[in-house]
Amino acid sequence: MPVPTRSWGVLIVLCGAIFLEGIDVAMLNVALPSIRADLGLSTGMLSGVVSAYVLGYGGFMLLGGRAADLLGRRRMFLLWLVVFLLFSGLGGFAEEGWVLLVARFVTGVAAAFMTPAGLSLITTNFPEGPQRNRALLIYAGTAAGGFALGLVIGGLLAALGWRWVFFAPVLLALAILVAAIPLIKDRGDRAEGSFDVAGAITVTGAMILLVYGVVRLEHPSDGPLLTMGAFAAGLALLALFVAVERRSASPLVRLGILRSGPLVRANVMAALLTASFFGFQFLVTLYLQELRGWSTVQTGLALLAAAADVVLAPTLTPWLVDRYGNAKVVLGGLLSGLLAYALFLGVGLDWTYAAMLPSMLLIGLMFAFVYGPLTIVATDGIAEHEQGLAGGLINSSFQFGAALGLSMVTAVNVAALGGATDAGAGLEAMRTALVVPVTATLLAAVIAVAGLRTRVRERALSTI
């Protein structure tokens, strides 16, 4: 059955939204030094500006996914796109650090509601099978491209003035909103059931505390008791959330959905994928700017090769998925990433860009072959009334993994540096921290192999 033209228009709009989220995060990271210089922010406040978005995004993602199912996907997407637009603009007008904190936290919350709503709009507009797979691969490639291209765009905008890093997303969000209102129709397919208030409060509190604990790992010597307390309180709330869901007539997260082995494996691999990528991206940025003296624009251009998935995800990946299946394509992508990070372990202060390029291209392959297929696996076979929940789960995993990867490489880098300031010590510390993305990708590959073996065993049993 051919997909209506309107559905492809909806896909373009939703790709614009996920691209917006990707460049928004990347652009801010490039502009941080300029913001600190202009507003006179302390290191702690500057770190808080980044963490505020992560807390809002990671903390409210599951709630956002279920809200899309219960309150309407179109309504949630449009409402929170407007919130995203307004608070991104507020950040551009900030004269005090606390205004930036509020703006980034609310922008993160808005993204937490927009993202699962957008993903579930795709899965409900395209029938399960090759057409949906292709749409999801295009969507995933656009998302990953936003992270990579955002560094280049952010470098150019920061050269004009850091406030443009906040104003540019406003203009893009406005264009998406104007296109989305007539294109996205309310299909009236909301799930039945009441809103699980107790579940929403406990899981949101748990996610915020756990993400906060992860963020605090970046500062291992700064109040370790507070970090452990955040993790303990987060885990306690998570246990309470499970107890609430077992007794709820309309649970926020139907615990039975977690009995799906492919879904659980996809979510764990998603967290490990973004942990490796964002950790690596952070270390390479430090290497190029602080150890090599490259500009923000040069750094962004150096990482541009990693955005090859923008082309590969909608072209090569669908063919590979149709021919070999998601599991084998994901494993191939993870092995590409593992090789990329392993090659970079030998980095030196005199490396040319030609020596770095193989790693960048292999990372592009990894994202093209892993990000989209994992999204397909995490939503495949899920009932339509739970597509928002499935989208919230996989995006929570992506976001939590990104926060964990950044925090782990920072903690290892700081510990290995030990207060030294010379370039040689900085290089050795970076090499030590590169073990984090290598380990994360290796673990993901092991899980992918285990998933393949399980599939082979299940097929063998089904033929008996």
CSV table of C-alpha atoms in Angstrom, one decimal, residues 119-120 122-124 127-130 132-133 136 260-264 266-267 372-384 386-391 394:
chain,number,residue,atom,x,y,z
A,119,LEU,CA,8.8,9.5,17.0
A,120,SER,CA,5.3,8.1,17.7
A,122,ILE,CA,6.2,8.6,12.5
A,123,THR,CA,5.4,5.1,13.7
A,124,THR,CA,1.7,5.7,13.5
A,127,PRO,CA,2.7,1.0,8.4
A,128,GLU,CA,5.1,-1.4,10.1
A,129,GLY,CA,7.6,-2.8,7.6
A,130,PRO,CA,9.9,-1.5,5.0
A,132,ARG,CA,8.3,2.6,8.4
A,133,ASN,CA,11.9,1.3,8.5
A,136,LEU,CA,12.8,5.8,10.8
A,260,SER,CA,10.6,-8.0,25.3
A,261,GLY,CA,14.2,-9.1,25.0
A,262,PRO,CA,14.8,-7.1,21.7
A,263,LEU,CA,13.4,-3.9,23.3
A,264,VAL,CA,15.6,-4.2,26.4
A,266,ALA,CA,18.0,-2.1,22.0
A,267,ASN,CA,17.7,0.3,24.9
A,372,GLY,CA,18.2,4.0,13.1
A,373,PRO,CA,18.1,0.2,13.3
A,374,LEU,CA,18.0,0.4,17.2
A,375,THR,CA,15.0,2.8,16.9
A,376,ILE,CA,13.3,0.3,14.6
A,377,VAL,CA,13.9,-2.6,17.0
A,378,ALA,CA,12.7,-0.6,20.0
A,379,THR,CA,9.4,0.3,18.4
A,380,ASP,CA,8.8,-2.8,16.2
A,381,GLY,CA,5.9,-5.0,17.3
A,382,ILE,CA,4.7,-2.4,20.0
A,383,ALA,CA,1.0,-1.7,20.0
A,384,GLU,CA,0.0,1.6,18.5
A,386,GLU,CA,2.1,2.4,23.4
A,387,GLN,CA,4.2,3.9,20.6
A,388,GLY,CA,4.8,7.0,22.7
A,389,LEU,CA,6.0,5.0,25.6
A,390,ALA,CA,8.4,3.0,23.4
A,391,GLY,CA,9.7,6.2,21.9
A,394,ILE,CA,14.5,4.5,23.6
